[in-house]
mmCIF file of C-alpha atoms in Angstrom:
data_model
loop_
_atom_site.group_PDB
_atom_site.id
_atom_site.type_symbol
_atom_site.label_atom_id
_atom_site.label_comp_id
_atom_site.label_asym_id
_atom_site.label_seq_id
_atom_site.Cartn_x
_atom_site.Cartn_y
_atom_site.Cartn_z
ATOM 1 C CA MET A 1 134.060 113.744 133.205
ATOM 2 C CA LYS A 2 134.226 109.945 133.411
ATOM 3 C CA LEU A 3 134.023 110.132 137.206
ATOM 4 C CA PHE A 4 130.886 112.280 136.900
ATOM 5 C CA GLN A 5 129.312 109.787 134.502
ATOM 6 C CA LYS A 6 129.981 106.977 136.970
ATOM 7 C CA LEU A 7 128.439 108.992 139.802
ATOM 8 C CA VAL A 8 125.221 109.591 137.857
ATOM 9 C CA ASN A 9 124.897 105.901 137.091
ATOM 10 C CA PRO A 10 121.258 104.924 137.857
ATOM 11 C CA ILE A 11 122.295 102.296 140.428
ATOM 12 C CA PHE A 12 124.591 104.661 142.332
ATOM 13 C CA THR A 13 121.967 107.396 142.142
ATOM 14 C CA PHE A 14 119.278 105.112 143.530
ATOM 15 C CA ILE A 15 121.534 103.949 146.377
ATOM 16 C CA GLY A 16 122.343 107.576 147.151
ATOM 17 C CA LEU A 17 118.662 108.482 147.247
ATOM 18 C CA GLN A 18 117.967 105.576 149.598
ATOM 19 C CA LEU A 19 120.702 106.762 151.958
ATOM 20 C CA VAL A 20 119.368 110.333 151.864
ATOM 21 C CA TRP A 21 115.869 109.060 152.640
ATOM 22 C CA ILE A 22 117.120 107.001 155.595
ATOM 23 C CA VAL A 23 119.019 110.019 156.957
ATOM 24 C CA LEU A 24 115.896 112.176 156.588
ATOM 25 C CA LEU A 25 113.709 109.588 158.306
ATOM 26 C CA VAL A 26 116.100 109.087 161.213
ATOM 27 C CA GLY A 27 116.611 112.838 161.471
ATOM 28 C CA TRP A 28 112.865 113.470 161.516
ATOM 29 C CA ILE A 29 112.258 110.880 164.256
ATOM 30 C CA TYR A 30 115.216 112.182 166.308
ATOM 31 C CA TRP A 31 114.043 115.812 165.955
ATOM 32 C CA PHE A 32 110.443 114.910 166.838
ATOM 33 C CA MET A 33 111.403 112.882 169.904
ATOM 34 C CA GLY A 34 113.709 115.665 171.120
ATOM 35 C CA LYS A 35 111.033 118.338 170.754
ATOM 36 C CA HIS A 36 108.494 116.026 172.341
ATOM 37 C CA ARG A 37 110.695 115.569 175.422
ATOM 38 C CA GLN A 38 111.319 119.324 175.651
ATOM 39 C CA VAL A 39 107.590 120.094 175.591
ATOM 40 C CA ARG A 40 106.932 117.469 178.261
ATOM 41 C CA ALA A 41 109.706 118.870 180.445
ATOM 42 C CA LEU A 42 108.297 122.396 180.184
ATOM 43 C CA ALA A 43 104.820 121.128 180.983
ATOM 44 C CA GLU A 44 106.048 119.350 184.110
ATOM 45 C CA LYS A 45 108.090 122.401 185.169
ATOM 46 C CA TYR A 46 105.229 124.855 184.921
ATOM 47 C CA SER A 47 102.476 122.335 185.786
ATOM 48 C CA THR A 48 100.722 122.892 182.457
ATOM 49 C CA GLU A 49 98.327 120.221 181.432
ATOM 50 C CA LEU A 50 98.950 118.831 177.945
ATOM 51 C CA PRO A 51 96.210 117.244 175.866
ATOM 52 C CA THR A 52 96.228 113.521 176.253
ATOM 53 C CA GLY A 53 95.747 110.991 173.464
ATOM 54 C CA GLY A 54 97.594 110.119 170.318
ATOM 55 C CA LEU A 55 97.904 113.593 168.793
ATOM 56 C CA ASP A 56 101.695 113.705 169.149
ATOM 57 C CA TRP A 57 102.150 110.272 167.696
ATOM 58 C CA MET A 58 99.750 111.119 164.859
ATOM 59 C CA ILE A 59 102.067 113.993 163.921
ATOM 60 C CA LEU A 60 105.014 111.558 163.926
ATOM 61 C CA VAL A 61 103.162 109.067 161.733
ATOM 62 C CA GLU A 62 102.080 111.799 159.322
ATOM 63 C CA GLY A 63 105.667 112.939 158.966
ATOM 64 C CA ILE A 64 106.828 109.387 158.276
ATOM 65 C CA LEU A 65 104.032 108.895 155.715
ATOM 66 C CA LEU A 66 105.084 112.116 153.996
ATOM 67 C CA LEU A 67 108.660 110.857 153.733
ATOM 68 C CA VAL A 68 107.409 107.502 152.405
ATOM 69 C CA ALA A 69 105.348 109.334 149.774
ATOM 70 C CA ILE A 70 108.431 111.315 148.760
ATOM 71 C CA LEU A 71 110.417 108.067 148.505
ATOM 72 C CA ALA A 72 107.693 106.484 146.341
ATOM 73 C CA GLY A 73 107.742 109.477 144.016
ATOM 74 C CA VAL A 74 111.520 109.346 143.747
ATOM 75 C CA TYR A 75 111.345 105.620 143.028
ATOM 76 C CA VAL A 76 108.839 106.155 140.197
ATOM 77 C CA ILE A 77 111.041 108.878 138.741
ATOM 78 C CA PHE A 78 114.035 106.557 138.998
ATOM 79 C CA ILE A 79 112.224 103.754 137.163
ATOM 80 C CA TYR A 80 111.225 106.031 134.284
ATOM 81 C CA TRP A 81 114.671 107.600 134.207
ATOM 82 C CA ARG A 82 116.319 104.192 133.962
ATOM 83 C CA ARG A 83 113.927 103.153 131.182
ATOM 84 C CA GLN A 84 114.655 106.355 129.298
ATOM 85 C CA ILE A 85 118.408 105.830 129.598
ATOM 86 C CA SER A 86 118.010 102.251 128.356
ATOM 87 C CA LEU A 87 115.834 103.405 125.456
ATOM 88 C CA ASN A 88 118.272 106.151 124.488
ATOM 89 C CA ARG A 89 121.134 103.660 124.517
ATOM 90 C CA ALA A 90 119.114 101.231 122.414
ATOM 91 C CA GLN A 91 118.217 103.992 119.951
ATOM 92 C CA ARG A 92 121.873 104.950 119.535
ATOM 93 C CA ASN A 93 122.790 101.342 118.860
ATOM 94 C CA PHE A 94 119.820 101.070 116.510
ATOM 95 C CA ILE A 95 120.895 104.095 114.468
ATOM 96 C CA ALA A 96 124.403 102.696 114.127
ATOM 97 C CA GLN A 97 123.039 99.283 113.144
ATOM 98 C CA VAL A 98 120.530 100.669 110.630
ATOM 99 C CA THR A 99 123.242 102.825 109.066
ATOM 100 C CA HIS A 100 125.291 99.678 108.550
ATOM 101 C CA GLU A 101 122.237 97.805 107.276
ATOM 102 C CA LEU A 102 121.614 100.503 104.682
ATOM 103 C CA LYS A 103 125.206 100.948 103.569
ATOM 104 C CA SER A 104 125.998 97.256 103.092
ATOM 105 C CA PRO A 105 123.398 96.431 100.395
ATOM 106 C CA LEU A 106 123.908 99.823 98.746
ATOM 107 C CA ALA A 107 127.647 99.219 98.538
ATOM 108 C CA SER A 108 126.982 95.748 97.129
ATOM 109 C CA LEU A 109 124.595 97.123 94.504
ATOM 110 C CA ARG A 110 127.066 99.798 93.483
ATOM 111 C CA LEU A 111 129.916 97.303 93.223
ATOM 112 C CA HIS A 112 127.945 94.912 91.019
ATOM 113 C CA LEU A 113 126.614 97.680 88.791
ATOM 114 C CA GLU A 114 130.099 99.126 88.280
ATOM 115 C CA THR A 115 131.419 95.657 87.494
ATOM 116 C CA ILE A 116 128.682 95.097 84.923
ATOM 117 C CA ARG A 117 129.389 98.458 83.277
ATOM 118 C CA ARG A 118 133.158 98.036 83.104
ATOM 119 C CA ARG A 119 133.657 94.329 82.391
ATOM 120 C CA GLN A 120 130.548 93.193 80.519
ATOM 121 C CA PRO A 121 130.343 89.781 82.318
ATOM 122 C CA ASP A 122 129.242 86.606 80.579
ATOM 123 C CA PRO A 123 125.557 85.552 80.866
ATOM 124 C CA ASP A 124 126.111 83.134 83.771
ATOM 125 C CA GLN A 125 128.034 85.676 85.803
ATOM 126 C CA LEU A 126 125.510 88.380 84.934
ATOM 127 C CA ALA A 127 122.668 86.156 86.160
ATOM 128 C CA SER A 128 124.568 85.647 89.439
ATOM 129 C CA PHE A 129 125.051 89.397 89.803
ATOM 130 C CA ILE A 130 121.366 90.025 89.183
ATOM 131 C CA ASP A 131 120.371 87.459 91.826
ATOM 132 C CA THR A 132 122.667 89.147 94.337
ATOM 133 C CA MET A 133 121.307 92.587 93.521
ATOM 134 C CA LEU A 134 117.725 91.375 93.832
ATOM 135 C CA ALA A 135 118.575 89.955 97.258
ATOM 136 C CA ASP A 136 120.086 93.305 98.255
ATOM 137 C CA THR A 137 117.006 95.211 97.091
ATOM 138 C CA GLN A 138 114.800 92.780 99.045
ATOM 139 C CA ARG A 139 116.938 93.401 102.125
ATOM 140 C CA LEU A 140 116.499 97.159 101.685
ATOM 141 C CA ASP A 141 112.776 96.762 101.126
ATOM 142 C CA THR A 142 112.377 94.719 104.314
ATOM 143 C CA LEU A 143 114.320 97.251 106.367
ATOM 144 C CA THR A 144 112.428 100.267 105.049
ATOM 145 C CA SER A 145 109.082 98.484 105.502
ATOM 146 C CA ASN A 146 109.941 97.727 109.135
ATOM 147 C CA LEU A 147 111.007 101.326 109.738
ATOM 148 C CA LEU A 148 107.760 102.654 108.282
ATOM 149 C CA THR A 149 105.723 100.171 110.326
ATOM 150 C CA VAL A 150 107.473 101.136 113.567
ATOM 151 C CA ASN A 151 106.965 104.819 112.791
ATOM 152 C CA ARG A 152 103.224 104.191 112.406
ATOM 153 C CA LEU A 153 103.177 102.197 115.635
ATOM 154 C CA GLU A 154 104.913 104.953 117.595
ATOM 155 C CA HIS A 155 102.326 107.458 116.404
ATOM 156 C CA LYS A 156 99.441 105.057 117.043
ATOM 157 C CA GLY A 157 98.668 105.154 113.343
ATOM 158 C CA LEU A 158 98.617 101.451 112.562
ATOM 159 C CA LYS A 159 95.002 100.407 112.270
ATOM 160 C CA LEU A 160 94.040 97.070 110.776
ATOM 161 C CA THR A 161 90.850 96.196 108.973
ATOM 162 C CA LEU A 162 90.191 92.622 110.003
ATOM 163 C CA LYS A 163 87.989 90.613 107.679
ATOM 164 C CA PRO A 164 87.230 86.873 107.486
ATOM 165 C CA GLY A 165 89.790 85.206 105.256
ATOM 166 C CA ASP A 166 91.352 81.879 104.384
ATOM 167 C CA LEU A 167 94.484 81.773 106.538
ATOM 168 C CA SER A 168 95.456 78.390 105.077
ATOM 169 C CA ALA A 169 95.495 79.802 101.548
ATOM 170 C CA LEU A 170 97.372 82.924 102.642
ATOM 171 C CA MET A 171 100.147 80.902 104.270
ATOM 172 C CA LYS A 172 100.434 78.439 101.380
ATOM 173 C CA ASN A 173 100.586 81.184 98.770
ATOM 174 C CA TYR A 174 103.216 83.088 100.736
ATOM 175 C CA PHE A 175 105.531 80.204 101.561
ATOM 176 C CA LYS A 176 105.197 78.032 98.466
ATOM 177 C CA ASP A 177 107.314 80.386 96.329
ATOM 178 C CA LEU A 178 109.981 80.444 99.041
ATOM 179 C CA GLN A 179 109.889 76.767 99.921
ATOM 180 C CA PHE A 180 112.462 75.694 97.352
ATOM 181 C CA SER A 181 114.490 78.893 97.091
ATOM 182 C CA LEU A 182 116.090 79.111 100.526
ATOM 183 C CA PRO A 183 119.790 80.029 100.648
ATOM 184 C CA ARG A 184 122.525 77.480 101.352
ATOM 185 C CA ALA A 185 120.321 74.621 100.099
ATOM 186 C CA GLY A 186 117.912 75.078 102.970
ATOM 187 C CA LYS A 187 114.659 73.189 103.299
ATOM 188 C CA MET A 188 111.188 74.238 104.386
ATOM 189 C CA ARG A 189 108.432 71.810 105.324
ATOM 190 C CA LEU A 190 104.831 72.986 105.261
ATOM 191 C CA ASP A 191 102.002 71.369 107.202
ATOM 192 C CA ILE A 192 99.009 73.559 106.414
ATOM 193 C CA PRO A 193 95.570 71.909 106.155
ATOM 194 C CA PRO A 194 93.056 73.696 103.922
ATOM 195 C CA GLY A 195 90.003 75.658 104.924
ATOM 196 C CA LEU A 196 91.126 77.286 108.207
ATOM 197 C CA TRP A 197 89.723 80.799 108.392
ATOM 198 C CA ALA A 198 90.401 83.770 110.660
ATOM 199 C CA ARG A 199 89.594 87.463 110.893
ATOM 200 C CA MET A 200 92.769 88.953 109.533
ATOM 201 C CA ASP A 201 94.584 91.629 107.608
ATOM 202 C CA PRO A 202 96.517 89.691 104.920
ATOM 203 C CA GLU A 203 99.165 92.351 104.268
ATOM 204 C CA SER A 204 100.139 92.700 107.922
ATOM 205 C CA LEU A 205 100.270 88.922 108.409
ATOM 206 C CA GLU A 206 102.619 88.689 105.432
ATOM 207 C CA THR A 207 104.802 91.197 107.294
ATOM 208 C CA VAL A 208 104.775 88.781 110.246
ATOM 209 C CA PHE A 209 105.760 85.845 108.026
ATOM 210 C CA ARG A 210 108.517 87.861 106.345
ATOM 211 C CA ASN A 211 110.098 88.855 109.659
ATOM 212 C CA LEU A 212 109.909 85.319 111.057
ATOM 213 C CA LEU A 213 111.500 83.892 107.929
ATOM 214 C CA GLU A 214 114.257 86.507 107.947
ATOM 215 C CA ASN A 215 115.099 85.731 111.577
ATOM 216 C CA ALA A 216 115.194 81.996 110.877
ATOM 217 C CA LEU A 217 117.597 82.538 107.976
ATOM 218 C CA LEU A 218 119.818 84.991 109.858
ATOM 219 C CA TYR A 219 120.281 82.744 112.876
ATOM 220 C CA SER A 220 120.818 79.473 111.027
ATOM 221 C CA GLU A 221 124.382 78.221 111.206
ATOM 222 C CA ASP A 222 124.306 75.939 108.150
ATOM 223 C CA ALA A 223 121.546 75.098 105.704
ATOM 224 C CA PRO A 224 118.342 76.413 107.276
ATOM 225 C CA GLN A 225 115.755 73.795 108.259
ATOM 226 C CA ILE A 226 112.355 75.427 108.733
ATOM 227 C CA ASN A 227 108.999 73.899 109.622
ATOM 228 C CA VAL A 228 105.758 75.848 109.238
ATOM 229 C CA SER A 229 102.513 74.346 110.520
ATOM 230 C CA LEU A 230 98.946 75.456 111.108
ATOM 231 C CA GLN A 231 96.274 73.624 113.061
ATOM 232 C CA ARG A 232 92.974 74.332 114.742
ATOM 233 C CA GLU A 233 92.720 74.059 118.525
ATOM 234 C CA LYS A 234 89.102 74.556 119.579
ATOM 235 C CA LYS A 235 88.330 78.226 118.907
ATOM 236 C CA GLN A 236 91.885 79.182 117.968
ATOM 237 C CA LEU A 237 94.325 78.651 115.115
ATOM 238 C CA HIS A 238 97.841 77.698 116.147
ATOM 239 C CA ILE A 239 100.753 78.642 113.892
ATOM 240 C CA ARG A 240 104.156 77.104 114.608
ATOM 241 C CA PHE A 241 107.256 78.441 112.902
ATOM 242 C CA SER A 242 110.333 76.470 113.957
ATOM 243 C CA ASP A 243 113.965 76.349 112.907
ATOM 244 C CA ARG A 244 117.135 74.514 113.876
ATOM 245 C CA GLY A 245 119.244 77.620 114.303
ATOM 246 C CA ARG A 246 121.195 79.071 117.194
ATOM 247 C CA GLY A 247 118.389 78.982 119.723
ATOM 248 C CA LEU A 248 117.878 81.322 122.653
ATOM 249 C CA ASP A 249 118.632 81.427 126.350
ATOM 250 C CA ALA A 250 115.629 81.462 128.649
ATOM 251 C CA ARG A 251 116.361 85.073 129.669
ATOM 252 C CA ASP A 252 116.031 86.238 126.053
ATOM 253 C CA LEU A 253 112.699 84.587 125.206
ATOM 254 C CA LYS A 254 110.657 87.620 126.272
ATOM 255 C CA LYS A 255 113.246 90.346 125.758
ATOM 256 C CA VAL A 256 113.456 89.737 122.007
ATOM 257 C CA PHE A 257 109.982 91.267 121.586
ATOM 258 C CA LYS A 258 111.212 94.642 122.848
ATOM 259 C CA MET A 259 111.900 97.395 120.356
ATOM 260 C CA PHE A 260 115.581 97.537 119.285
ATOM 261 C CA TYR A 261 116.523 94.462 121.349
ATOM 262 C CA ARG A 262 119.065 92.147 119.757
ATOM 263 C CA VAL A 263 120.570 88.973 121.158
ATOM 264 C CA ARG A 264 124.207 89.417 122.104
ATOM 265 C CA GLY A 265 127.032 87.042 122.772
ATOM 266 C CA THR A 266 126.515 84.864 119.693
ATOM 267 C CA GLY A 267 130.206 85.102 118.818
ATOM 268 C CA LYS A 268 129.319 86.405 115.357
ATOM 269 C CA THR A 269 127.940 89.697 114.129
ATOM 270 C CA ILE A 270 124.390 89.172 112.872
ATOM 271 C CA ARG A 271 122.819 91.848 110.729
ATOM 272 C CA GLY A 272 119.398 93.100 111.702
ATOM 273 C CA SER A 273 117.614 96.077 113.209
ATOM 274 C CA GLY A 274 116.003 94.629 116.332
ATOM 275 C CA LEU A 275 112.536 95.537 115.055
ATOM 276 C CA GLY A 276 111.236 92.310 113.531
ATOM 277 C CA LEU A 277 109.811 90.521 116.553
ATOM 278 C CA PHE A 278 108.558 93.781 118.049
ATOM 279 C CA ILE A 279 106.489 94.304 114.899
ATOM 280 C CA VAL A 280 105.350 90.670 114.978
ATOM 281 C CA ARG A 281 104.021 91.009 118.526
ATOM 282 C CA VAL A 282 102.172 94.261 117.824
ATOM 283 C CA ILE A 283 100.518 92.922 114.663
ATOM 284 C CA ILE A 284 99.447 89.688 116.361
ATOM 285 C CA ARG A 285 97.992 91.661 119.283
ATOM 286 C CA LEU A 286 96.042 93.807 116.825
ATOM 287 C CA HIS A 287 94.618 90.509 115.530
ATOM 288 C CA LYS A 288 93.487 89.720 119.112
ATOM 289 C CA GLY A 289 96.074 86.956 119.200
ATOM 290 C CA ARG A 290 99.128 85.947 121.201
ATOM 291 C CA VAL A 291 102.728 85.147 120.303
ATOM 292 C CA TRP A 292 105.551 83.575 122.290
ATOM 293 C CA LEU A 293 108.832 81.729 121.750
ATOM 294 C CA GLU A 294 110.180 78.375 122.870
ATOM 295 C CA SER A 295 113.783 77.217 122.748
ATOM 296 C CA ALA A 296 115.673 74.431 124.456
ATOM 297 C CA GLY A 297 118.743 76.643 124.599
ATOM 298 C CA LYS A 298 121.719 77.681 122.504
ATOM 299 C CA GLY A 299 122.116 75.554 119.393
ATOM 300 C CA GLN A 300 118.712 73.903 119.859
ATOM 301 C CA GLY A 301 116.652 76.041 117.485
ATOM 302 C CA THR A 302 113.623 78.201 118.198
ATOM 303 C CA THR A 303 109.882 77.789 117.742
ATOM 304 C CA VAL A 304 107.565 80.758 117.360
ATOM 305 C CA HIS A 305 103.992 80.087 118.486
ATOM 306 C CA ILE A 306 101.118 82.257 117.287
ATOM 307 C CA LEU A 307 97.512 81.882 118.396
ATOM 308 C CA LEU A 308 94.783 83.624 116.408
ATOM 309 C CA PRO A 309 91.015 83.473 116.981
ATOM 310 C CA ALA A 310 89.397 81.139 114.466
ATOM 311 C CA TRP A 311 86.556 82.505 112.367
ATOM 312 C CA GLN A 312 83.277 81.143 113.721
ATOM 313 C CA GLY A 313 80.919 82.581 111.130
ATOM 314 C CA PRO A 314 79.861 81.375 107.690
ATOM 315 C CA ILE A 315 82.534 80.833 105.067
ATOM 316 C CA VAL A 316 81.901 82.458 101.731
ATOM 317 C CA GLU A 317 84.141 81.276 98.928
ATOM 318 C CA LYS A 318 85.172 83.677 96.208
ATOM 319 C CA GLY A 319 82.802 83.790 93.289
ATOM 320 C CA GLU A 320 79.705 82.931 95.320
#
């Protein structure tokens, strides 16, 4: 069974198809040239005049083009087959990871609740338990929200209603409550000038901010150091979300936006579903924007860049 699995490996299969195609091509040319010589020999023997011109060679070329078309079709099938195998493998890993992501906070919640019921902890310990349980419920809420968002994306059901809004106020209101409550005594610096507007869907952009913040916290070795800035660049608004975490290799800078993709080889198991940055990219594209990552390498941190079209129309403040 293992030998069969190795033989149907996409690389071996593709090499085998290439060899078959070469054999077919050589065989076709050899057969054609042999038949061509036989016809010429018969014509010379019986003094039959054959039509002159390139008809024979046109038949040869047509046969070769047919084989090339078959090869192109096989190659397309191979590409889609390889993508499907990769997607199936990623989905299996995703299911295993999500199962772990669901069980861990649930087990933590159950443990703390049973402890509270049996031991009646003192107020300080109870407050600590409650903080932990709230963090676990937030973790579950983030995971389920991402799963629901991806489900809507797969069924082309995510439609945003973009309206002019104060992006500066949205970012300040979202991050100000988190600025001084980061784990492990982390710090967040905000550089957000007032009055920068964009056509946006506030709820979906908060989903973007939540996923970026979660990634920054997950991949920070020590106390997280996060910088969030917003500035206008001509007709666009530029958001920068940077951290001093583990950083990324150049080969991972684009791959991390794929569904289910997770960075490997960090030397430490990092929880996560591999959906966050995929959702970020889709939401930013629905805002007619662009997102990309920069990193100087492992241990050098990562910066997420987001460009959104700035609102060019009149600004109407609330209450007017």
